[in-house]
Coordinates of C-alpha atoms in Angstrom, one line a residue:
M1 CA -9.1 115.8 -53.3
A2 CA -12.0 115.5 -50.8
N3 CA -14.2 112.4 -51.3
M4 CA -11.8 111.0 -53.8
I5 CA -11.6 107.2 -54.2
L6 CA -8.0 106.3 -53.6
T7 CA -6.6 102.8 -54.5
P8 CA -3.6 100.9 -53.1
I9 CA -1.6 102.6 -55.8
T10 CA -2.8 106.2 -55.5
L11 CA -3.1 106.2 -51.7
W12 CA 0.6 105.3 -51.1
K13 CA 2.4 106.7 -54.1
D14 CA 3.7 109.8 -52.2
F15 CA 4.2 108.1 -48.8
D16 CA 7.7 108.8 -47.6
D17 CA 9.1 106.0 -45.4
S18 CA 12.8 107.0 -45.9
L19 CA 13.1 109.6 -43.1
P20 CA 15.8 109.1 -40.5
L21 CA 14.7 106.6 -37.8
N22 CA 16.6 108.2 -34.9
E23 CA 16.2 105.1 -32.7
E24 CA 16.4 105.3 -28.9
F25 CA 16.9 102.1 -27.0
L26 CA 15.7 101.6 -23.4
P27 CA 17.5 99.5 -20.8
E28 CA 17.6 95.7 -21.3
E29 CA 15.3 93.3 -19.6
E30 CA 16.0 89.6 -19.3
R31 CA 13.5 87.0 -20.4
E32 CA 13.9 83.2 -20.6
G33 CA 16.3 82.6 -23.4
A34 CA 16.0 86.2 -24.6
V35 CA 16.8 89.8 -24.0
M36 CA 14.0 92.4 -24.4
R37 CA 14.8 96.1 -25.1
G38 CA 12.2 98.7 -25.5
V39 CA 12.9 101.0 -28.5
Y40 CA 11.6 104.2 -29.9
F41 CA 12.1 105.3 -33.5
L42 CA 10.5 107.9 -35.6
G43 CA 7.8 107.4 -38.2
R44 CA 6.1 109.6 -40.8
Q45 CA 6.0 113.4 -40.7
T46 CA 2.8 115.4 -40.1
D47 CA 2.1 119.1 -39.8
Y48 CA 2.7 118.8 -36.0
G49 CA 5.7 116.6 -36.0
R50 CA 6.7 113.0 -36.5
V51 CA 5.1 109.8 -35.2
K52 CA 7.2 108.4 -32.3
I53 CA 6.9 104.6 -32.6
Y54 CA 7.3 102.3 -29.7
G55 CA 8.2 98.6 -29.9
R56 CA 9.6 95.7 -27.9
Y57 CA 12.6 94.1 -29.5
Y58 CA 13.4 90.5 -28.3
T59 CA 16.6 88.8 -29.4
P60 CA 17.5 85.1 -28.7
L61 CA 20.4 84.6 -26.3
G62 CA 23.6 83.1 -27.7
L63 CA 23.1 84.1 -31.3
E64 CA 24.9 86.9 -33.2
S65 CA 22.7 86.9 -36.2
F66 CA 19.2 85.6 -36.8
P67 CA 16.0 86.0 -38.9
A68 CA 13.3 88.2 -37.3
V69 CA 9.6 88.5 -37.1
L70 CA 7.6 91.7 -36.9
I71 CA 4.4 91.0 -34.9
L72 CA 1.3 93.3 -35.1
F73 CA -1.1 92.2 -32.3
E74 CA -4.8 93.0 -32.5
A75 CA -5.6 96.7 -31.9
G76 CA -6.1 97.4 -28.2
F77 CA -4.4 94.3 -27.0
P78 CA -0.9 94.2 -25.4
C79 CA 2.1 92.3 -26.6
D80 CA 1.5 88.7 -25.5
E81 CA 4.9 87.2 -24.6
K82 CA 3.5 83.7 -24.8
L83 CA 3.4 84.1 -28.6
V84 CA 6.7 86.0 -28.6
M85 CA 8.5 83.2 -26.8
H86 CA 7.3 80.7 -29.3
F87 CA 9.3 82.5 -32.0
I88 CA 12.3 83.1 -29.7
K89 CA 12.5 79.3 -29.0
K90 CA 12.6 78.8 -32.8
G91 CA 15.6 81.1 -33.1
Y92 CA 13.9 84.2 -34.3
A93 CA 14.1 87.8 -33.0
V94 CA 10.8 89.5 -32.5
L95 CA 9.8 93.1 -32.9
G96 CA 6.4 93.7 -31.3
V97 CA 5.4 97.1 -32.4
D98 CA 2.6 99.2 -30.9
Y99 CA 0.2 101.0 -33.3
S100 CA -2.7 101.3 -30.9
G101 CA -1.3 104.4 -29.3
E102 CA -2.5 105.8 -26.0
L103 CA -4.4 103.2 -24.0
G104 CA -3.2 103.5 -20.5
D105 CA -0.1 104.2 -18.4
G106 CA 2.3 101.9 -20.4
R107 CA 4.8 102.9 -23.1
H108 CA 3.1 103.4 -26.4
T109 CA 3.4 104.9 -29.9
I110 CA 2.9 108.7 -29.7
Y111 CA 0.9 110.3 -32.5
P112 CA 1.0 114.1 -33.2
R113 CA -2.2 115.9 -32.3
D114 CA -3.4 116.4 -35.9
I115 CA -3.8 112.6 -36.2
D116 CA -5.2 111.9 -32.8
Y117 CA -7.6 109.5 -34.4
A118 CA -4.7 107.1 -34.8
N119 CA -5.0 106.3 -31.1
Y120 CA -7.3 103.2 -31.1
A121 CA -9.2 104.3 -28.0
R122 CA -10.2 107.5 -29.8
A123 CA -10.4 106.3 -33.4
G124 CA -14.2 106.7 -33.7
R125 CA -15.4 106.9 -37.3
A126 CA -11.8 107.1 -38.6
M127 CA -11.5 103.4 -38.2
Q128 CA -14.8 102.3 -39.6
Y129 CA -15.5 104.9 -42.3
V130 CA -13.7 107.0 -45.0
D131 CA -15.6 110.2 -44.7
N132 CA -13.1 112.2 -46.6
T133 CA -10.3 110.1 -48.2
A134 CA -8.4 107.0 -47.0
R135 CA -5.5 109.2 -45.9
E136 CA -7.7 110.6 -43.1
T137 CA -8.2 107.2 -41.4
S138 CA -6.7 105.3 -38.5
W139 CA -5.7 102.6 -41.0
Y140 CA -3.5 105.0 -42.9
E141 CA -1.6 105.9 -39.8
W142 CA -1.3 102.3 -38.5
T143 CA 0.0 101.2 -41.9
G144 CA 2.6 104.0 -41.8
V145 CA 3.8 102.8 -38.4
A146 CA 4.1 99.2 -39.7
R147 CA 6.1 100.4 -42.8
Y148 CA 8.6 102.2 -40.7
A149 CA 8.8 99.2 -38.3
A150 CA 9.5 96.8 -41.1
R151 CA 12.2 99.1 -42.4
W152 CA 13.8 99.4 -38.9
L153 CA 13.8 95.6 -38.5
K154 CA 15.2 94.9 -42.0
E155 CA 18.0 97.4 -41.5
R156 CA 19.2 95.8 -38.2
P157 CA 22.7 94.4 -39.0
E158 CA 22.1 91.2 -37.0
V159 CA 18.9 90.4 -38.9
T160 CA 19.4 88.0 -41.8
A161 CA 15.7 88.1 -43.0
A162 CA 12.5 89.6 -41.9
G163 CA 8.9 88.3 -42.0
A164 CA 5.7 89.5 -40.4
V165 CA 2.8 88.1 -38.4
G166 CA -0.4 90.0 -38.0
L167 CA -3.4 89.2 -35.7
R168 CA -6.8 90.4 -36.8
T169 CA -6.4 94.2 -37.2
G170 CA -2.6 93.6 -37.3
G171 CA -3.2 91.2 -40.2
E172 CA -5.3 93.8 -42.0
I173 CA -2.4 96.2 -41.7
L174 CA 0.1 93.7 -43.1
W175 CA -1.9 93.4 -46.3
K176 CA -1.4 97.2 -46.8
I177 CA 2.3 97.1 -46.3
A178 CA 3.0 93.9 -48.2
P179 CA 3.2 95.5 -51.7
Y180 CA 5.8 98.1 -50.5
A181 CA 7.6 97.1 -47.3
P182 CA 10.9 95.1 -47.2
I183 CA 9.5 91.9 -45.7
D184 CA 10.3 88.4 -47.0
C185 CA 6.9 86.9 -46.2
F186 CA 3.9 87.4 -44.0
I187 CA 1.2 85.5 -42.1
S188 CA -2.3 87.0 -41.8
I189 CA -4.3 85.6 -38.9
G190 CA -8.1 86.2 -38.8
A191 CA -7.7 89.0 -41.3
A192 CA -8.6 89.1 -45.0
G193 CA -10.5 92.3 -45.6
W194 CA -14.2 92.6 -46.5
L195 CA -14.7 94.9 -43.4
A196 CA -17.2 96.9 -45.4
Y197 CA -19.2 93.7 -45.7
R198 CA -19.2 93.1 -41.9
D199 CA -22.3 91.1 -40.9
I200 CA -23.4 90.7 -44.5
E201 CA -23.7 87.0 -45.0
K202 CA -22.1 85.8 -48.2
F203 CA -24.3 82.7 -48.6
S204 CA -27.7 84.4 -48.2
E205 CA -30.3 86.2 -50.3
N206 CA -29.0 89.5 -48.8
G207 CA -25.4 88.9 -49.8
N208 CA -25.5 91.4 -52.7
V209 CA -25.9 95.0 -51.5
V210 CA -25.6 98.4 -53.1
F211 CA -22.9 100.4 -51.4
S212 CA -22.7 104.2 -50.9
E213 CA -19.8 106.2 -52.2
E214 CA -18.3 106.2 -48.8
R215 CA -18.3 102.4 -48.7
H216 CA -16.6 102.4 -52.1
R217 CA -13.9 104.7 -50.8
F218 CA -13.4 102.3 -47.9
I219 CA -13.3 99.2 -50.0
A220 CA -10.9 100.7 -52.6
G221 CA -8.4 102.2 -50.1
I222 CA -8.7 100.2 -46.9
D223 CA -10.2 96.8 -47.4
S224 CA -7.5 94.1 -47.7
Q225 CA -8.9 92.3 -50.7
S226 CA -8.1 95.4 -52.7
Y227 CA -4.4 95.0 -51.8
A228 CA -4.2 91.2 -52.5
P229 CA -3.3 91.5 -56.2
Y230 CA -0.3 93.7 -55.3
V231 CA 1.3 91.4 -52.7
K232 CA 4.8 90.4 -53.9
C233 CA 6.0 88.2 -51.1
P234 CA 4.8 84.7 -49.9
V235 CA 1.7 84.8 -47.8
M236 CA -0.1 82.4 -45.5
M237 CA -3.6 82.9 -44.3
L238 CA -5.0 81.4 -41.1
C239 CA -8.5 81.8 -39.9
A240 CA -10.9 80.1 -37.5
I241 CA -14.4 78.7 -38.1
N242 CA -17.2 80.5 -36.2
D243 CA -14.9 83.5 -35.7
K244 CA -17.2 86.4 -34.8
K245 CA -14.6 89.0 -35.8
C246 CA -13.6 87.6 -39.2
N247 CA -16.1 86.5 -41.9
Y248 CA -14.3 83.3 -42.9
D249 CA -16.7 82.7 -45.7
R250 CA -14.9 85.5 -47.6
V251 CA -11.3 84.7 -46.7
Y252 CA -10.8 82.5 -49.8
D253 CA -12.1 85.3 -52.0
T254 CA -9.1 87.4 -50.9
F255 CA -6.8 84.3 -51.3
Q256 CA -7.8 83.9 -54.9
Q257 CA -7.0 87.5 -55.7
I258 CA -3.3 87.1 -54.8
N259 CA -1.0 87.1 -57.8
P260 CA -0.8 83.5 -59.0
E261 CA 3.0 83.7 -59.1
V262 CA 3.1 84.4 -55.4
E263 CA 3.6 81.3 -53.1
K264 CA 0.6 81.1 -50.8
A265 CA -1.3 78.8 -48.4
I266 CA -4.5 78.9 -46.5
L267 CA -5.8 77.0 -43.4
Y268 CA -9.0 77.0 -41.5
S269 CA -9.2 75.9 -37.9
A270 CA -12.5 74.1 -37.5
H271 CA -13.1 73.3 -33.9
G272 CA -11.6 76.1 -31.9
N273 CA -14.9 78.0 -32.0
G274 CA -13.3 81.2 -33.2
L275 CA -9.8 80.5 -32.0
I276 CA -6.9 79.3 -34.2
G277 CA -5.9 75.7 -33.3
R278 CA -2.5 74.8 -31.9
H279 CA -1.9 72.6 -35.0
S280 CA -1.6 75.9 -36.9
F281 CA 1.8 76.5 -35.3
V282 CA 3.2 73.7 -37.3
N283 CA 2.2 75.6 -40.4
I284 CA 3.6 78.8 -39.1
D285 CA 7.0 77.2 -38.2
L286 CA 7.3 75.4 -41.6
F287 CA 6.3 78.6 -43.5
L288 CA 8.9 80.8 -41.7
D289 CA 11.6 78.0 -41.9
K290 CA 11.2 78.1 -45.7
F291 CA 11.2 81.8 -46.3
L292 CA 13.3 83.2 -43.5
K293 CA 15.7 80.3 -42.7
K294 CA 15.8 79.2 -46.4
H295 CA 15.2 75.6 -45.4
S296 CA 14.0 73.1 -48.0
V297 CA 10.3 72.7 -46.9
F298 CA 7.4 71.2 -48.8
L299 CA 4.5 73.6 -48.8
S300 CA 1.3 72.4 -50.6
K301 CA -0.2 74.1 -53.6
P302 CA -3.8 75.2 -53.1
V303 CA -6.2 72.2 -53.0
S304 CA -9.6 71.9 -54.7
F305 CA -12.6 69.7 -55.0
S306 CA -15.7 69.1 -57.1
V307 CA -19.2 67.8 -56.1
A308 CA -21.3 65.5 -58.2
N309 CA -24.8 64.0 -57.8
E310 CA -24.4 60.3 -58.5
N311 CA -27.9 58.7 -58.7
G312 CA -29.2 60.9 -55.9
S313 CA -26.1 60.6 -53.7
F314 CA -23.6 63.4 -53.5
K315 CA -19.9 62.7 -53.8
V316 CA -17.0 65.1 -53.0
R317 CA -13.9 64.5 -55.2
A318 CA -10.9 66.2 -53.6
A319 CA -7.6 66.9 -55.4
Y320 CA -4.5 67.4 -53.2
D321 CA -1.0 68.3 -54.2
P322 CA 0.4 65.3 -56.1
M323 CA 3.9 66.2 -54.9
G324 CA 3.0 65.7 -51.2
K325 CA 2.6 62.5 -49.1
V326 CA -0.9 62.7 -47.5
A327 CA -1.0 61.8 -43.8
E328 CA -4.6 62.8 -43.2
C329 CA -7.5 64.2 -45.3
G330 CA -11.2 64.9 -45.0
I331 CA -14.1 67.2 -45.6
F332 CA -16.1 69.5 -43.4
Y333 CA -19.7 70.3 -44.2
T334 CA -22.7 72.1 -42.7
E335 CA -26.3 72.6 -43.7
N336 CA -26.4 76.0 -42.0
T337 CA -25.6 78.3 -44.9
A338 CA -26.7 81.6 -43.5
T339 CA -25.0 82.3 -40.1
F340 CA -21.2 82.2 -40.4
K341 CA -20.8 82.9 -36.7
A342 CA -22.6 79.9 -35.4
R343 CA -22.4 76.7 -37.5
D344 CA -21.9 73.1 -36.7
W345 CA -19.3 71.7 -39.1
T346 CA -19.4 67.9 -39.4
R347 CA -16.0 66.3 -40.1
K348 CA -15.6 63.2 -42.3
L349 CA -12.1 61.7 -42.5
G350 CA -10.7 59.7 -45.4
D351 CA -8.3 56.8 -45.2
A352 CA -5.0 58.1 -46.6
R353 CA -4.1 54.5 -47.5
M354 CA -6.9 54.5 -50.0
M355 CA -5.7 57.6 -51.8
G356 CA -6.4 57.6 -55.5
K357 CA -4.2 58.5 -58.4
D358 CA -2.5 61.9 -58.2
N359 CA -3.6 62.3 -54.6
T360 CA -7.4 62.3 -55.2
F361 CA -10.0 61.1 -52.8
V362 CA -13.8 60.6 -53.0
F363 CA -15.9 61.3 -49.9
P364 CA -19.7 60.7 -49.6
L365 CA -21.6 63.8 -48.6
D366 CA -24.0 62.5 -46.0
V367 CA -26.3 65.5 -45.7
Y368 CA -29.8 65.7 -44.3
E369 CA -32.3 64.7 -47.0
G370 CA -34.5 67.7 -46.1
S371 CA -31.7 70.3 -46.8
E372 CA -31.6 72.1 -50.1
K373 CA -28.1 73.6 -49.6
A374 CA -24.9 72.8 -47.9
L375 CA -21.4 74.3 -47.4
V376 CA -18.4 72.1 -48.0
Y377 CA -14.6 72.4 -47.8
T378 CA -11.8 69.9 -47.8
F379 CA -8.5 69.7 -45.9
V380 CA -5.3 67.8 -46.0
R381 CA -2.3 67.3 -43.7
Y382 CA 0.9 66.1 -45.4
S383 CA 3.6 63.9 -43.8
N384 CA 5.7 66.9 -42.9
G385 CA 2.8 68.3 -40.8
F386 CA 1.9 71.1 -43.2
S387 CA -1.9 71.5 -43.6
V388 CA -4.1 73.3 -46.1
T389 CA -7.8 73.8 -46.8
S390 CA -9.8 74.5 -49.9
K391 CA -12.4 77.2 -50.4
I392 CA -15.8 76.9 -48.8
Q393 CA -18.2 76.1 -51.5
E394 CA -22.0 76.3 -51.5
I395 CA -23.7 73.2 -52.9
N396 CA -27.2 73.3 -54.3
L397 CA -28.7 69.9 -53.3
G398 CA -32.1 70.3 -54.8
E399 CA -35.3 68.9 -53.5
H400 CA -34.7 65.2 -54.4
H401 CA -31.5 63.6 -53.0
K402 CA -30.6 60.7 -50.8
G403 CA -29.3 61.6 -47.4
C404 CA -29.6 61.0 -43.7
M405 CA -32.9 61.2 -41.9
K406 CA -33.9 63.9 -39.4
S407 CA -32.6 62.9 -35.9
R408 CA -33.9 63.7 -32.4
I409 CA -30.5 62.5 -31.1
F410 CA -27.9 65.2 -31.8
Y411 CA -24.9 63.8 -29.9
T412 CA -23.6 60.5 -28.5
S413 CA -20.1 59.8 -27.4
E414 CA -19.8 57.3 -30.3
Q415 CA -19.2 60.4 -32.4
G416 CA -16.1 61.3 -30.4
T417 CA -16.0 65.1 -30.0
I418 CA -17.6 65.8 -33.3
G419 CA -20.5 68.1 -32.8
F420 CA -18.9 70.0 -29.9
A421 CA -16.4 72.9 -29.7
A422 CA -14.7 74.4 -26.8
F423 CA -16.7 77.4 -25.5
R424 CA -14.6 80.4 -26.3
R425 CA -12.9 81.9 -23.4
R426 CA -10.6 84.8 -24.3
A427 CA -8.9 84.6 -20.9
G428 CA -7.7 81.1 -21.9
S429 CA -6.2 82.1 -25.2
I430 CA -2.9 83.2 -26.5
A431 CA -3.0 86.8 -27.9
D432 CA -6.8 86.5 -27.9
C433 CA -6.4 84.5 -31.1
F434 CA -4.8 81.0 -30.5
S435 CA -6.1 78.1 -28.4
D436 CA -4.3 77.4 -25.2
S437 CA -4.0 73.7 -24.5
D438 CA -4.5 74.2 -20.8
H439 CA -7.9 75.8 -21.3
V440 CA -9.8 75.0 -24.4
D441 CA -9.0 71.5 -25.6
L442 CA -12.0 69.2 -26.0
E443 CA -11.6 65.9 -24.2
L444 CA -13.4 62.5 -24.2
L445 CA -13.0 60.8 -20.8
P446 CA -14.4 57.6 -19.4
G447 CA -17.3 57.7 -16.9
Y448 CA -19.3 54.9 -15.2
G449 CA -19.0 51.6 -16.9
G450 CA -16.2 52.9 -19.1
I451 CA -18.7 54.8 -21.2
P452 CA -17.0 58.0 -22.4
G453 CA -18.4 61.5 -22.3
V454 CA -17.2 64.8 -23.6
T455 CA -16.0 67.6 -21.3
T456 CA -13.8 70.6 -21.0
R457 CA -12.8 72.5 -17.9
T458 CA -14.0 75.8 -19.4
G459 CA -17.2 74.6 -21.1
I460 CA -18.4 73.1 -24.3
I461 CA -20.7 74.4 -27.0
T462 CA -22.7 72.8 -29.8
Y463 CA -24.5 74.5 -32.6
R464 CA -26.3 71.3 -33.7
V465 CA -29.5 72.7 -32.2
S466 CA -29.8 75.0 -35.2
E467 CA -28.7 72.5 -37.9
P468 CA -31.7 71.5 -40.0
R469 CA -31.3 67.8 -39.4
F470 CA -31.1 68.2 -35.6
E471 CA -33.4 71.2 -34.8
P472 CA -36.2 70.4 -32.4
S473 CA -39.9 70.3 -33.1
E474 CA -42.1 72.9 -31.4
G475 CA -42.8 71.9 -27.8
A476 CA -40.0 69.4 -27.5
S477 CA -38.2 68.7 -24.2
F478 CA -34.5 68.3 -23.8
R479 CA -32.9 65.2 -22.3
F480 CA -29.2 64.5 -21.6
D481 CA -26.9 62.3 -19.5
A482 CA -24.2 63.5 -17.2
W483 CA -21.6 62.0 -14.9
S484 CA -19.0 63.3 -12.5
E485 CA -16.7 61.5 -10.1
K486 CA -17.5 64.1 -7.4
D487 CA -20.7 66.1 -6.7
A488 CA -20.8 69.0 -9.2
V489 CA -23.1 71.7 -10.5
L490 CA -23.7 71.8 -14.2
K491 CA -24.9 75.0 -15.9
V492 CA -26.7 74.6 -19.2
V493 CA -27.3 77.7 -21.3
F494 CA -29.3 78.0 -24.5
Y495 CA -28.5 81.0 -26.6
S496 CA -30.9 82.6 -29.0
D497 CA -28.4 84.8 -30.8
V498 CA -25.1 84.2 -32.7
E499 CA -23.1 86.5 -30.4
E500 CA -24.0 84.3 -27.4
E501 CA -25.3 87.3 -25.4
T502 CA -28.9 86.4 -24.9
G503 CA -28.9 83.2 -22.9
Y504 CA -31.4 81.2 -21.0
T505 CA -29.9 79.2 -18.1
E506 CA -30.8 76.2 -15.9
T507 CA -28.5 74.5 -13.4
F508 CA -28.4 70.8 -12.6
F509 CA -26.9 69.0 -9.6
V510 CA -24.8 66.0 -10.7
Q511 CA -24.3 63.6 -7.8
G512 CA -20.8 62.2 -7.8
G513 CA -20.0 58.6 -8.6
G514 CA -22.4 55.8 -9.4
K515 CA -24.2 55.4 -12.7
W516 CA -24.8 58.1 -15.3
K517 CA -27.6 60.5 -14.4
S518 CA -30.3 61.4 -16.8
F519 CA -31.9 64.9 -16.9
L520 CA -35.0 66.1 -18.6
A521 CA -36.0 69.8 -18.9
D522 CA -38.6 71.8 -20.8
A523 CA -37.9 75.1 -22.5
A524 CA -39.7 77.1 -19.7
D525 CA -37.2 75.7 -17.1
F526 CA -34.5 77.9 -18.7
K527 CA -34.5 81.5 -17.6
S528 CA -32.8 84.7 -18.8
D529 CA -30.9 87.1 -16.5
R530 CA -34.2 89.0 -16.0
G531 CA -36.2 85.8 -15.2
A532 CA -37.9 85.4 -18.5
S533 CA -38.6 81.9 -19.6
L534 CA -37.3 80.4 -22.9
A535 CA -40.4 80.0 -25.1
S536 CA -39.2 77.1 -27.2
F537 CA -36.0 75.3 -27.9
R538 CA -36.8 75.7 -31.6
G539 CA -35.0 78.8 -32.9
T540 CA -32.2 78.6 -30.5
V541 CA -28.7 78.9 -32.0
S542 CA -26.5 77.0 -29.5
V543 CA -26.3 75.3 -26.2
V544 CA -23.4 75.6 -23.7
F545 CA -22.4 73.2 -20.9
Q546 CA -20.3 74.5 -18.1
G547 CA -19.5 72.2 -15.2
E548 CA -17.4 72.1 -12.1
G549 CA -14.3 70.0 -12.8
D550 CA -14.7 67.2 -15.3
V551 CA -18.4 66.8 -15.7
L552 CA -19.0 64.4 -18.6
I553 CA -21.9 64.9 -21.1
N554 CA -23.5 62.2 -23.3
N555 CA -26.7 61.3 -25.2
L556 CA -28.2 64.7 -26.0
L557 CA -31.7 64.4 -27.6
W558 CA -35.1 65.9 -28.0
L559 CA -38.3 64.3 -26.6

């Protein structure tokens, strides 16, 4: 059996999830509008005993029966009660189950010693590789925990229906239980498989690789795209643009492999810089309302688009669900086809009042005339608030096409907040996955003379410095305007890598009040942590502005 390639069928055909649960409740703890009880119940049997699963069971006050949601947080992260309370307020019970195992002093799932690699902190190669078979991996044990947790929740007498929400690694686990566990629907967030393709760009010359036998074992038995055809319940996929943990270029590939008879939806969050936008909660609520509360809710069918070259100008023809009333629609596009972790996505909105027959709309694709390729996707929000997006499609523009000219100006406030994203701060997120409105929302505020500028209290980032139409020439200087009501220090960091680890920093003093202040700097003015100067702005990936209070930024350009 060693080194055997196991599939979603052969890997799980002998798994026994019917053993007695033997639950053990801990004392109740009050929460706002809810009661939380810690609970232990038993999982699968190993040679050294059974897995002892720990979870937190939250139930809404004042209700005797209710639908419930199983939440699997990202491995290594605690149960975030901000997210839990969102579901409690909607009338759901929540089971937050631990699969990470021993991490610290808190209560956790206890794994027998023969599967110690199920503890996330000690997973090692058992999480990243299939050295023997997929049964000897952390993923197998985590999936076993989730299957028993789903069964425990479904068998609760007060639970009328059970769905599941998984964040990142938790979402990957849900794909593995969906063909077998008693869940009525699930939502996968920042998780769609393709882990064996980590850091392999889809839209690049190196996108096709030859894998080893070990990689084939991993893909067949662990990667979520292999499970997608076997999913039987409704599924919604949420992901974030520029997410450094999830290759969103490949998410739709998994979506397409789901059985066509299964109800499904997909949504990208475009400007959270790796975080899921708060608007996605509308989708989550409507999706669970439909499949757990059995409400009559319109959920869009998948949307599509085509691109045509009309006399040298490219047009995007989007087709939305004809059964829905369109409230907002548009396209996103970028000319950076290689680096999925650091792209500037330009948004172009359509006027829903000008919608064509059967909910079709035509958008001009105003790309840089010097670009040979672009990536495009379309989105739509319907009148009930439900939003969906299409696949991300690569467009070959060719050498001769009409388009916009190269520009030294890569941002003015006339563009609103387009071109910027909130600089990702995990401390200001919900469950390390969702944007928190108190920390990462972009804002456009008025400065001197009523002229607006863009700011956030935790920093803003733009990737336009690496977009073909905006990238600087060799030897260029950087100029920008800033304004603050009070004296403030503004830190500007140019990053030369997509992980935003290698930065070159310069600080600027912004005198409070009065007119807008203009600043001019050369590349050599920006220093690394070790004092090395930035050789050139050309080749940088992004630039981040972090100011004290509401420092406003405007008119970014190269000289």
